[in-house]
Coordinates of C-alpha atoms in Angstrom, one line a residue:
M1 CA -2.8 -6.8 -21.1
T2 CA -2.7 -10.5 -20.6
E3 CA -0.4 -12.3 -23.0
V4 CA -1.0 -15.9 -24.0
S5 CA 0.9 -18.3 -26.2
G6 CA -0.4 -19.7 -29.5
G7 CA -0.6 -23.1 -27.8
E8 CA -2.9 -21.6 -25.1
L9 CA -5.0 -19.8 -27.6
L10 CA -5.5 -22.9 -29.7
A11 CA -6.4 -25.0 -26.6
R12 CA -9.0 -22.4 -25.6
A13 CA -10.4 -22.4 -29.2
M14 CA -10.6 -26.2 -29.2
A15 CA -12.3 -26.3 -25.8
N16 CA -14.8 -23.7 -27.1
E17 CA -15.8 -26.2 -29.8
G18 CA -16.5 -28.9 -27.2
I19 CA -13.3 -30.9 -27.8
E20 CA -12.3 -33.1 -24.8
F21 CA -9.8 -35.4 -26.4
L22 CA -6.7 -35.1 -28.5
F23 CA -5.3 -38.3 -30.0
G24 CA -1.6 -38.1 -31.0
L25 CA 2.0 -38.0 -30.1
P26 CA 4.3 -35.2 -28.8
S27 CA 7.0 -33.3 -30.7
P28 CA 8.8 -30.0 -30.1
E29 CA 6.7 -28.3 -32.8
I30 CA 3.5 -28.9 -30.9
D31 CA 4.6 -28.7 -27.3
P32 CA 3.1 -25.3 -26.6
L33 CA -0.3 -26.8 -27.3
L34 CA 0.3 -30.0 -25.3
S35 CA 1.3 -28.0 -22.3
R36 CA -2.0 -26.1 -22.2
L37 CA -4.4 -29.0 -22.9
E38 CA -5.0 -30.1 -19.3
P39 CA -5.7 -26.6 -18.0
N40 CA -8.4 -26.3 -20.7
G41 CA -10.1 -29.6 -19.9
I42 CA -8.7 -31.5 -22.9
R43 CA -7.2 -35.0 -22.4
L44 CA -4.1 -36.0 -24.4
V45 CA -4.4 -39.7 -25.4
P46 CA -1.0 -40.9 -26.8
V47 CA -1.3 -43.5 -29.5
R48 CA 0.9 -46.2 -31.0
H49 CA 0.0 -45.2 -34.6
E50 CA -1.6 -41.9 -35.7
A51 CA -4.2 -43.6 -37.9
A52 CA -5.4 -45.5 -34.9
G53 CA -5.9 -42.1 -33.2
V54 CA -8.4 -41.1 -36.0
H55 CA -10.2 -44.4 -35.5
M56 CA -10.5 -43.6 -31.7
A57 CA -12.1 -40.3 -32.7
L58 CA -14.5 -42.2 -34.9
G59 CA -15.5 -44.5 -32.0
L60 CA -16.0 -41.5 -29.7
Y61 CA -18.2 -39.7 -32.3
K62 CA -20.3 -42.7 -33.3
T63 CA -21.0 -43.5 -29.7
T64 CA -21.6 -40.0 -28.3
G65 CA -21.8 -37.5 -31.1
R66 CA -18.8 -35.7 -29.7
V67 CA -15.9 -34.4 -31.8
A68 CA -12.3 -35.1 -31.1
A69 CA -9.0 -33.8 -32.5
V70 CA -6.1 -35.8 -33.8
L71 CA -2.5 -34.8 -34.2
G72 CA 0.2 -35.6 -36.8
N73 CA 3.8 -34.3 -36.4
P74 CA 5.8 -33.1 -39.4
G75 CA 6.4 -35.5 -42.3
P76 CA 5.9 -39.2 -41.3
G77 CA 3.6 -38.5 -38.4
S78 CA 1.1 -36.5 -40.5
A79 CA 1.4 -39.1 -43.3
N80 CA 0.4 -41.8 -40.8
L81 CA -2.9 -40.0 -40.2
L82 CA -4.1 -40.5 -43.8
P83 CA -5.7 -43.9 -43.7
G84 CA -7.8 -42.9 -40.7
V85 CA -8.7 -39.5 -42.2
I86 CA -9.8 -41.1 -45.5
N87 CA -12.0 -43.5 -43.5
A88 CA -13.5 -40.7 -41.5
H89 CA -14.2 -38.7 -44.7
H90 CA -15.9 -41.6 -46.4
E91 CA -18.1 -42.3 -43.3
G92 CA -19.1 -38.7 -42.5
V93 CA -17.2 -38.5 -39.2
P94 CA -16.2 -35.0 -38.1
V95 CA -12.6 -34.8 -36.8
L96 CA -10.3 -31.9 -36.3
V97 CA -7.1 -32.9 -38.0
L98 CA -4.1 -31.0 -36.7
T99 CA -0.7 -31.2 -38.4
S100 CA 2.3 -29.6 -36.9
Q101 CA 5.0 -28.1 -39.2
H102 CA 8.6 -26.8 -39.1
R103 CA 9.8 -23.2 -38.9
L104 CA 8.7 -21.2 -41.9
G105 CA 12.2 -20.8 -43.3
I106 CA 12.3 -24.4 -44.5
V107 CA 8.7 -25.1 -45.5
Y108 CA 6.1 -23.7 -47.9
P109 CA 7.8 -24.9 -50.1
S110 CA 10.1 -27.5 -48.5
P111 CA 13.5 -27.8 -50.3
P112 CA 15.1 -31.3 -50.5
S113 CA 17.2 -30.5 -47.5
T114 CA 14.3 -30.3 -45.1
F115 CA 14.2 -33.3 -42.8
Q116 CA 10.7 -34.8 -42.5
G117 CA 9.5 -32.1 -44.9
Q118 CA 6.5 -32.3 -47.2
D119 CA 3.7 -30.2 -48.4
Q120 CA 1.1 -31.5 -46.0
L121 CA -1.6 -29.2 -47.2
E122 CA -1.6 -30.8 -50.7
V123 CA -1.3 -34.3 -49.3
F124 CA -4.4 -33.9 -47.1
R125 CA -6.5 -31.8 -49.6
P126 CA -8.4 -34.7 -51.2
T127 CA -9.0 -36.4 -47.9
V128 CA -10.8 -33.6 -45.9
K129 CA -13.7 -31.3 -46.4
W130 CA -11.5 -28.2 -45.9
G131 CA -7.9 -27.4 -44.9
A132 CA -5.7 -24.4 -44.3
P133 CA -2.6 -23.2 -42.4
V134 CA -2.3 -20.7 -39.6
F135 CA 0.5 -18.2 -40.3
E136 CA -0.3 -15.6 -37.7
W137 CA -0.9 -16.0 -33.9
S138 CA -4.0 -13.7 -33.9
R139 CA -5.8 -15.8 -36.6
I140 CA -5.8 -19.1 -34.6
P141 CA -9.4 -18.7 -33.3
E142 CA -10.6 -17.4 -36.7
V143 CA -9.1 -20.4 -38.6
L144 CA -10.7 -22.8 -36.1
R145 CA -14.0 -21.1 -36.8
L146 CA -13.6 -21.5 -40.5
A147 CA -12.7 -25.2 -40.0
F148 CA -15.6 -26.0 -37.8
R149 CA -18.1 -24.1 -40.0
E150 CA -17.0 -26.4 -42.9
M151 CA -16.9 -29.5 -40.7
W152 CA -20.6 -29.1 -40.0
N153 CA -21.7 -27.8 -43.4
G154 CA -24.0 -30.5 -44.8
R155 CA -22.6 -34.0 -44.2
P156 CA -20.0 -33.8 -41.4
G157 CA -16.4 -34.8 -42.1
P158 CA -12.8 -34.2 -41.2
V159 CA -11.2 -30.8 -41.5
H160 CA -7.4 -30.0 -41.5
V161 CA -5.6 -27.2 -39.8
E162 CA -1.8 -26.9 -40.3
L163 CA 0.3 -25.3 -37.4
P164 CA 3.8 -24.1 -38.1
A165 CA 5.8 -24.2 -34.8
P166 CA 6.5 -20.4 -34.6
V167 CA 2.8 -19.6 -34.5
L168 CA 2.3 -21.8 -31.4
Y169 CA 5.4 -20.5 -29.7
A170 CA 4.4 -16.8 -30.4
S171 CA 2.4 -14.9 -27.8
G172 CA 0.1 -11.9 -27.8
D173 CA -2.7 -10.0 -26.0
E174 CA -5.7 -12.3 -25.6
A175 CA -8.0 -9.4 -26.3
A176 CA -6.6 -9.2 -29.9
A177 CA -7.9 -12.8 -30.7
P178 CA -11.4 -13.2 -29.2
I179 CA -12.9 -16.7 -29.1
I180 CA -16.6 -16.7 -30.1
P181 CA -19.2 -19.2 -29.0
P182 CA -20.2 -21.6 -31.8
A183 CA -23.8 -20.5 -31.8
S184 CA -22.6 -16.9 -32.6
Y185 CA -20.9 -17.8 -35.9
R186 CA -22.6 -20.9 -37.5
G187 CA -26.1 -22.1 -37.9
T188 CA -27.9 -25.5 -37.9
G189 CA -28.1 -27.9 -40.7
P190 CA -30.5 -27.8 -43.6
Q191 CA -34.2 -28.2 -42.8
A192 CA -37.0 -29.6 -44.9
S193 CA -39.5 -27.1 -46.2
A194 CA -43.2 -27.3 -45.2
A195 CA -44.1 -28.2 -48.8
Q196 CA -41.6 -31.1 -48.9
L197 CA -43.0 -32.5 -45.5
D198 CA -46.5 -32.1 -46.9
D199 CA -45.6 -34.0 -50.0
A200 CA -43.9 -36.8 -48.1
T201 CA -46.8 -37.1 -45.8
E202 CA -49.3 -37.4 -48.7
L203 CA -47.3 -40.1 -50.3
L204 CA -47.0 -42.2 -47.1
A205 CA -50.5 -41.6 -46.0
G206 CA -51.8 -42.9 -49.4
A207 CA -49.5 -46.0 -49.5
R208 CA -51.0 -49.5 -49.5
R209 CA -47.6 -51.1 -48.6
P210 CA -45.3 -48.5 -47.2
L211 CA -41.7 -49.5 -46.2
V212 CA -39.2 -47.6 -44.1
I213 CA -35.4 -48.1 -44.5
S214 CA -33.1 -46.7 -41.8
G215 CA -29.5 -45.8 -42.4
S216 CA -26.6 -44.8 -40.2
G217 CA -27.6 -41.1 -40.6
V218 CA -30.6 -41.8 -38.4
D219 CA -28.2 -42.6 -35.5
R220 CA -25.9 -39.6 -36.3
A221 CA -29.0 -37.3 -36.2
D222 CA -30.5 -38.9 -33.1
A223 CA -33.6 -39.4 -35.2
N224 CA -34.4 -42.9 -34.0
D225 CA -37.6 -42.0 -32.1
A226 CA -39.0 -39.9 -34.9
L227 CA -38.4 -42.7 -37.4
L228 CA -40.1 -45.3 -35.2
A229 CA -43.0 -43.0 -34.7
I230 CA -43.6 -43.0 -38.4
V231 CA -43.3 -46.8 -38.5
D232 CA -45.8 -47.2 -35.7
L233 CA -48.3 -44.8 -37.3
L234 CA -48.1 -46.6 -40.7
R235 CA -48.0 -50.1 -39.2
C236 CA -45.4 -50.9 -41.8
P237 CA -42.1 -52.9 -41.8
V238 CA -38.8 -51.2 -41.1
M239 CA -35.4 -52.4 -42.3
T240 CA -31.9 -51.1 -41.6
T241 CA -29.0 -50.8 -44.0
M242 CA -25.8 -52.7 -43.3
A243 CA -24.3 -49.6 -41.8
G244 CA -27.5 -48.7 -39.9
R245 CA -27.9 -51.8 -37.8
S246 CA -28.2 -50.0 -34.4
T247 CA -30.7 -47.5 -35.6
V248 CA -33.6 -49.9 -35.0
R249 CA -33.5 -52.8 -32.6
S250 CA -34.1 -56.2 -34.3
S251 CA -36.5 -56.9 -31.4
H252 CA -38.9 -54.2 -32.6
P253 CA -42.2 -55.7 -33.6
N254 CA -42.0 -54.1 -37.1
Y255 CA -38.4 -54.9 -37.8
L256 CA -37.6 -57.0 -40.8
F257 CA -34.2 -58.4 -41.6
G258 CA -33.5 -56.9 -45.0
F259 CA -30.8 -59.2 -46.3
S260 CA -33.1 -62.2 -46.9
S261 CA -35.8 -63.3 -49.3
A262 CA -38.4 -61.8 -46.9
G263 CA -36.7 -58.5 -47.2
D264 CA -36.6 -58.8 -51.0
E265 CA -40.4 -59.5 -50.9
A266 CA -41.2 -56.5 -48.8
R267 CA -39.0 -54.2 -51.0
S268 CA -40.4 -55.5 -54.2
E269 CA -44.0 -55.2 -53.1
A270 CA -43.7 -51.7 -51.5
D271 CA -45.5 -49.0 -53.3
V272 CA -43.9 -46.2 -51.2
V273 CA -40.4 -46.4 -49.7
L274 CA -39.1 -43.9 -47.2
I275 CA -35.3 -44.0 -47.0
A276 CA -33.7 -41.9 -44.2
G277 CA -30.0 -41.3 -43.6
S278 CA -28.6 -43.7 -46.2
R279 CA -27.0 -43.2 -49.6
V280 CA -28.2 -46.7 -50.6
G281 CA -24.8 -47.9 -51.7
N282 CA -23.8 -51.1 -53.3
L283 CA -23.5 -52.8 -49.9
D284 CA -27.3 -52.6 -49.7
L285 CA -27.7 -54.3 -53.1
P286 CA -29.9 -51.7 -54.8
Y287 CA -30.7 -53.9 -57.7
E288 CA -34.0 -54.7 -59.2
K289 CA -33.8 -58.4 -58.3
Y290 CA -33.9 -57.3 -54.6
W291 CA -35.8 -54.0 -54.8
G292 CA -38.3 -54.5 -57.6
L293 CA -38.9 -52.3 -60.6
P294 CA -38.5 -48.6 -60.1
S295 CA -41.6 -47.9 -62.2
S296 CA -43.8 -49.6 -59.6
Q297 CA -42.4 -47.8 -56.6
R298 CA -42.3 -44.2 -55.3
V299 CA -39.2 -43.4 -53.2
I300 CA -38.8 -40.6 -50.7
Q301 CA -35.1 -40.1 -49.7
I302 CA -34.0 -37.9 -46.8
D303 CA -30.3 -37.1 -46.6
I304 CA -28.2 -34.2 -45.4
D305 CA -25.9 -34.5 -48.4
P306 CA -27.5 -33.7 -51.8
R307 CA -24.9 -35.9 -53.5
N308 CA -26.4 -39.0 -51.8
L309 CA -29.8 -38.5 -53.3
G310 CA -31.0 -40.8 -56.2
V311 CA -27.6 -42.3 -56.8
T312 CA -28.8 -45.9 -57.1
R313 CA -32.7 -45.7 -57.0
P314 CA -34.8 -43.1 -58.8
L315 CA -36.7 -40.8 -56.6
T316 CA -40.2 -39.3 -56.4
L317 CA -39.1 -36.9 -53.6
G318 CA -35.6 -36.0 -52.5
I319 CA -35.2 -34.0 -49.4
V320 CA -31.9 -32.4 -48.4
A321 CA -32.3 -32.0 -44.6
D322 CA -31.3 -33.0 -41.2
A323 CA -33.0 -36.4 -40.7
R324 CA -34.4 -35.7 -37.2
G325 CA -36.1 -32.5 -38.2
A326 CA -37.6 -34.0 -41.3
L327 CA -38.8 -37.2 -39.7
E328 CA -40.3 -35.3 -36.8
G329 CA -42.1 -33.1 -39.2
I330 CA -43.5 -36.1 -41.2
A331 CA -44.6 -37.9 -38.0
A332 CA -46.4 -34.8 -36.7
R333 CA -48.3 -34.5 -40.0
L334 CA -49.2 -38.2 -40.1
R335 CA -50.8 -37.9 -36.7
T336 CA -53.4 -35.5 -38.0
T337 CA -53.8 -37.1 -41.5
S338 CA -56.3 -39.8 -42.6
L339 CA -54.2 -42.9 -43.3
L340 CA -55.0 -45.6 -45.8
A341 CA -56.3 -48.6 -43.7
C342 CA -53.5 -51.0 -43.0
D343 CA -54.4 -54.1 -41.0
G344 CA -50.8 -55.3 -40.5
S345 CA -51.3 -58.5 -42.5
D346 CA -48.5 -57.7 -44.9
L347 CA -46.1 -57.1 -42.1
A348 CA -47.1 -60.4 -40.4
R349 CA -46.6 -62.2 -43.7
Y350 CA -43.2 -60.7 -44.2
R351 CA -42.1 -61.5 -40.6
A352 CA -43.3 -65.1 -40.9
H353 CA -41.4 -65.5 -44.1
G354 CA -38.4 -63.9 -42.5
E355 CA -38.4 -66.2 -39.5
L356 CA -38.6 -69.2 -41.7
A357 CA -35.8 -67.9 -43.9
L358 CA -33.6 -67.3 -40.9
E359 CA -34.4 -70.7 -39.4
N360 CA -33.4 -72.4 -42.6
Q361 CA -30.2 -70.3 -42.8
A362 CA -29.4 -71.0 -39.2
A363 CA -30.1 -74.7 -39.2
P364 CA -26.7 -76.0 -40.3
I365 CA -25.0 -73.5 -38.0
L366 CA -27.0 -74.6 -35.0
A367 CA -26.5 -78.2 -35.9
W368 CA -22.7 -77.9 -36.2
T369 CA -20.9 -79.8 -33.4
G370 CA -17.3 -79.4 -34.2
P371 CA -14.6 -80.2 -33.8
G372 CA -13.5 -76.7 -32.7
I373 CA -15.5 -73.6 -32.2
H374 CA -17.9 -72.2 -34.8
P375 CA -17.5 -68.4 -35.0
A376 CA -21.3 -67.9 -35.0
H377 CA -21.5 -69.9 -31.8
A378 CA -18.8 -67.8 -30.3
V379 CA -20.6 -64.6 -31.2
G380 CA -23.7 -65.9 -29.7
V381 CA -22.0 -66.5 -26.4
I382 CA -20.4 -63.0 -26.5
G383 CA -23.9 -61.5 -27.0
S384 CA -25.4 -63.5 -24.1
V385 CA -22.6 -62.3 -21.7
F386 CA -22.5 -58.6 -22.7
G387 CA -26.2 -58.2 -23.7
T388 CA -28.1 -55.5 -25.4
E389 CA -26.7 -52.5 -23.5
A390 CA -23.0 -52.9 -24.6
V391 CA -21.3 -50.9 -27.3
Y392 CA -19.9 -53.3 -29.9
T393 CA -17.2 -52.5 -32.4
V394 CA -16.9 -55.1 -35.1
D395 CA -13.9 -55.7 -37.4
G396 CA -12.9 -58.2 -40.0
G397 CA -14.3 -59.9 -43.1
N398 CA -16.4 -62.9 -42.3
T399 CA -16.3 -61.9 -38.6
S400 CA -18.3 -58.8 -39.5
L401 CA -21.0 -61.0 -41.2
W402 CA -21.2 -63.4 -38.3
A403 CA -21.4 -60.5 -35.8
Y404 CA -24.0 -58.6 -37.9
A405 CA -26.2 -61.7 -37.8
A406 CA -25.6 -63.1 -34.3
L407 CA -25.0 -60.2 -31.9
P408 CA -28.1 -59.0 -30.0
P409 CA -30.0 -55.9 -30.8
T410 CA -28.4 -52.8 -29.3
R411 CA -29.2 -49.2 -28.3
P412 CA -28.7 -46.5 -30.9
R413 CA -25.1 -45.6 -31.6
S414 CA -24.0 -48.9 -30.2
F415 CA -23.0 -51.1 -33.1
H416 CA -20.0 -49.9 -35.1
S417 CA -18.7 -52.1 -37.9
I418 CA -16.5 -51.7 -41.0
L419 CA -19.6 -52.1 -43.2
E420 CA -19.4 -48.5 -44.4
F421 CA -16.0 -47.8 -46.0
G422 CA -14.7 -51.3 -45.2
M423 CA -11.4 -50.4 -43.6
L424 CA -9.9 -53.2 -41.5
G425 CA -8.2 -52.4 -38.2
T426 CA -10.7 -49.9 -36.9
G427 CA -12.2 -52.2 -34.2
I428 CA -9.7 -52.0 -31.3
P429 CA -9.1 -48.2 -31.5
S430 CA -12.7 -47.5 -32.1
A431 CA -13.5 -49.4 -28.9
I432 CA -11.0 -47.2 -27.1
G433 CA -12.8 -44.1 -28.3
A434 CA -16.2 -45.5 -27.4
K435 CA -15.0 -46.3 -23.9
L436 CA -13.6 -42.8 -23.4
G437 CA -16.9 -41.4 -24.4
A438 CA -19.1 -43.9 -22.4
P439 CA -16.9 -45.1 -19.5
E440 CA -20.0 -46.5 -17.6
R441 CA -20.8 -49.0 -20.4
D442 CA -19.4 -52.3 -21.5
V443 CA -17.4 -51.8 -24.7
V444 CA -16.7 -54.9 -26.7
C445 CA -14.5 -55.3 -29.8
V446 CA -15.2 -58.5 -31.9
T447 CA -12.6 -58.9 -34.5
G448 CA -11.1 -61.4 -36.8
D449 CA -7.4 -62.2 -36.5
G450 CA -6.4 -60.5 -39.7
A451 CA -8.0 -57.3 -38.7
A452 CA -6.6 -57.5 -35.2
G453 CA -3.1 -57.3 -36.5
F454 CA -3.4 -53.8 -37.8
H455 CA -3.7 -52.0 -34.5
I456 CA -3.1 -54.6 -31.7
M457 CA -0.6 -52.3 -30.1
E458 CA -3.4 -50.0 -29.1
M459 CA -4.3 -52.5 -26.5
Q460 CA -1.2 -51.1 -24.7
S461 CA -2.8 -47.6 -25.1
A462 CA -5.9 -49.0 -23.4
A463 CA -3.8 -50.4 -20.6
R464 CA -1.9 -47.2 -20.1
E465 CA -5.1 -45.2 -20.1
G466 CA -6.9 -47.6 -17.7
L467 CA -9.7 -48.4 -20.2
A468 CA -11.6 -51.6 -19.4
I469 CA -12.5 -52.7 -23.0
T470 CA -12.9 -56.3 -23.9
T471 CA -11.5 -57.5 -27.2
I472 CA -12.3 -60.9 -28.6
V473 CA -10.2 -62.2 -31.5
L474 CA -11.7 -65.0 -33.5
A475 CA -8.5 -66.6 -34.7
E476 CA -8.1 -69.4 -37.2
G477 CA -5.1 -68.0 -39.0
S478 CA -6.5 -67.0 -42.4
W479 CA -7.9 -64.2 -44.5
T480 CA -10.9 -66.5 -44.9
M481 CA -13.2 -64.2 -46.7
E482 CA -10.8 -64.1 -49.6
E483 CA -10.7 -67.9 -50.0
H484 CA -14.2 -68.3 -51.5
N485 CA -13.3 -66.7 -54.8
E486 CA -9.9 -68.2 -55.1
L487 CA -11.1 -71.7 -54.4
A488 CA -14.0 -71.4 -56.8
L489 CA -11.8 -70.2 -59.7
Y490 CA -8.5 -71.8 -59.1
G491 CA -9.0 -74.6 -56.6
R492 CA -6.3 -73.2 -54.3
T493 CA -5.6 -70.0 -52.3
Y494 CA -3.0 -67.3 -52.7
G495 CA -1.6 -65.5 -49.7
T496 CA -4.6 -66.1 -47.4
A497 CA -2.8 -68.1 -44.6
H498 CA -1.1 -65.9 -42.1
G499 CA -0.4 -68.5 -39.4
K500 CA -1.2 -69.0 -35.8
V501 CA -0.8 -66.1 -33.4
R502 CA -1.4 -66.2 -29.7
W503 CA -3.1 -62.9 -29.4
D504 CA -3.7 -63.5 -25.6
E505 CA 0.0 -63.7 -25.1
V506 CA 0.6 -60.5 -27.1
A507 CA -2.1 -58.8 -24.9
R508 CA -0.5 -59.9 -21.7
G509 CA 2.8 -58.5 -22.9
L510 CA 1.1 -55.2 -23.5
G511 CA -0.2 -55.1 -19.9
C512 CA -3.7 -56.5 -20.5
H513 CA -5.6 -59.5 -19.1
G514 CA -5.4 -62.3 -21.7
E515 CA -6.9 -65.7 -22.1
Y516 CA -7.0 -68.5 -24.7
V517 CA -10.1 -70.4 -25.5
E518 CA -10.2 -73.7 -27.5
R519 CA -13.6 -75.1 -26.4
I520 CA -16.9 -73.4 -26.5
E521 CA -17.7 -74.2 -22.9
E522 CA -14.6 -72.3 -21.9
L523 CA -15.7 -69.1 -23.5
E524 CA -18.4 -67.8 -21.2
P525 CA -16.3 -68.1 -18.0
A526 CA -13.4 -66.3 -19.8
L527 CA -15.7 -63.5 -20.9
R528 CA -17.1 -63.1 -17.4
R529 CA -13.6 -62.8 -16.0
A530 CA -12.8 -60.2 -18.7
Q531 CA -15.9 -58.3 -17.9
S532 CA -15.0 -58.0 -14.2
H533 CA -11.3 -57.1 -14.8
H534 CA -10.4 -53.6 -14.0
G535 CA -8.6 -52.9 -17.2
P536 CA -8.4 -54.1 -20.8
S537 CA -8.8 -57.7 -21.7
L538 CA -8.3 -59.9 -24.8
I539 CA -9.8 -63.3 -25.3
C540 CA -8.2 -65.3 -28.2
V541 CA -10.8 -67.8 -29.4
H542 CA -9.4 -70.5 -31.6
T543 CA -12.3 -70.8 -34.1
D544 CA -12.6 -73.5 -36.7
H545 CA -11.4 -72.5 -40.2
E546 CA -13.8 -74.7 -42.1
A547 CA -16.7 -73.4 -40.0
N548 CA -15.7 -69.8 -40.7
L549 CA -15.4 -70.6 -44.4
A550 CA -19.0 -72.0 -44.4
V551 CA -20.8 -68.7 -44.4
P552 CA -24.4 -69.4 -45.5
A553 CA -24.5 -69.6 -49.3
E554 CA -27.2 -66.9 -49.7
M555 CA -25.3 -64.5 -47.4
I556 CA -22.0 -64.9 -49.2
A557 CA -23.6 -64.8 -52.6
R558 CA -25.2 -61.5 -51.8
F559 CA -22.0 -60.1 -50.4
F560 CA -20.1 -61.0 -53.7
E561 CA -22.8 -59.1 -55.6
V562 CA -21.6 -55.9 -53.8
Y563 CA -18.5 -56.1 -55.9
S564 CA -19.7 -58.0 -59.0
G565 CA -23.1 -56.4 -59.5
P566 CA -26.3 -58.4 -59.8
V567 CA -26.0 -61.9 -60.9
V568 CA -28.7 -62.9 -63.4
E569 CA -30.2 -66.3 -62.5
E570 CA -30.1 -69.0 -65.2
G571 CA -33.3 -68.9 -67.2
A572 CA -34.1 -65.3 -66.3
A573 CA -35.2 -63.0 -69.0
D574 CA -32.6 -60.8 -70.6

């Protein structure tokens, strides 16, 4: 008989599920697990704030598809996880959330006398797909199996396992708690039926003006090649959602920038629209003024979560399925199907319109000569230095819009922004997770100064762990995105100024390479030095406040409609 502790048993069960990283902090309740991580091939990454640990797990998953675990200690430590877990739940990111708990005599329930005591199961219940405690040593592998089965059931998401200290300190015969390979206890995701694939193929093959829209679920399913095969076969335009920017390179010959008048034209004229891996939320402005009348359009939507189907646009065909399998099935059928002749003239017209619209939008930005640094100019330099092969994590309000528009096209799974749930502060820790998962690649965080303040201390985590990420803070000392509405309504701002911070000096104090840039010609050399530095770097770029405020009118107007709903133009019919 070989006896193992609960900590050893849990570490083995985690490794069995492919977990390589645990983000969290130590405490006596969890020490039996921490002591057995390294022998089981799991790296403990200590954090400065538990929520940042969840954002690190998010960066790892979005970049590599690999799942991580996060840890919260009793009471406050577990409570600190909640913002990150809520974000992961909203964005469909699978995370194993572990919370440690006190001895059983003072919890379940916790009397007022319990220090750092709370009912953590109830606190986490609305933020995770599934949660449960482990009350017996022998059930540790079983409860992990229950958790991971739910994690991957339909749309992925966080799951919660509570670990009272006595269970981890207990020991028993390893034969009494077998660990089973994942393929032996859970299946694959839902697959489209042959009839659904036939129907989708018939609709697309008969379309005169088909359009494909790609969401972030295409990245998560590794369905990019299958989607582009359909686009090439149909010779049709393809757009990405705000969250799905990296699913299709903007350099692809069929790519069309969707958030422009050219995108509106293509959507409104399309007779069949294929939407893959997107819930078509308000961030994608699913209004008739941008998408056309539903009565003139047939929509095929593929999503792994049935709750995402037909929420904002009525469907002709809704398919609950893994995006890769469904798109591969449609592409295979299209190859052997007679397609309605398409000469590409519509695509050429849309692209010409799109190039003109972008030129007009970019003209005042390109003509801007200062004083100071325009954030779009800074983002352009960042893209020219790090190029198309880097992983970019983008954070902030206006900064996210500039980065979306001006960073170069990327590989799949390589552009992570807040344009899903919208949680500020994810950029720096997400970059850490991305670098852990892809150490051979440049990982670049582009963040506004407001967003940088949430988790700037994680730059010390990067320094301690020897992670060569580059963070660029575009700093003009204001919550600039919030100023538009206040200035328009009241002629002044309320609480938007947060003052000057020398983020480069903060970074140097945390053990990082730091530089301050005040002129645009200084930026490229600073970035090159950061790129070659063996460790984390932070470049603080003093951007111009007025330039940051001057987001193109069309772009900011559309962004406001995310919140306000569609604005009816003066003179339009009721």
